[in-house]
Amino acid sequence: MPTTEPVVRLDNRPLQPNVPSTAILPMWLGKPCEEFSASEVQLLLTDFGEAYSPSTENRCESRTPLAFAPPEARFEPERSLSFSSDIGQLHVLYG
């Protein structure tokens, strides 16, 4: 079970509606992430059912939260997303 902590403003004012009331703390792996070497990391790529093939399917919407969505999803919502925008979302989330 993840460790959670309430989100509280420093000025004790109420949270904005778009701010979650609870934060999930990162898992401690025994040392800071900067100290892991590439040979120690076991990378697992997951899909969550959102990946698609831009060469065979047009998709104009991004189900990624707006803060992480590619610029074209925000500023050109009627234009089909590209392979670059799909990869760009992966970079923003995990890069």
Phi, psi and omega in degrees: 000131181291153176275129181243162179212139179293145176271124182227134176286148179296331179268007179061015175282163180296150178289150174293156182299334182271005181258126178294149182279345182228139175250145175261121183284146178297151179283137178274123182255016176100344177197161180299149183301330180294341182268356177280137175268160180301327181288340179276337187279132174249101185278134176235113177272134179236162186251320184059016177076012183257344181290152179207171180254102182301337180285341181241350184221131174269133177220122181261347182251148175245127180271006176285142176309142186308324181297335182250356184292152178294152183305322182294333176290328181276315189260344178225063187296342180272352182267140180295139178289153183250174175302319180299321180289326177295315178292323179300322178295320178299317180296315181297320182286323188239357187279000000 
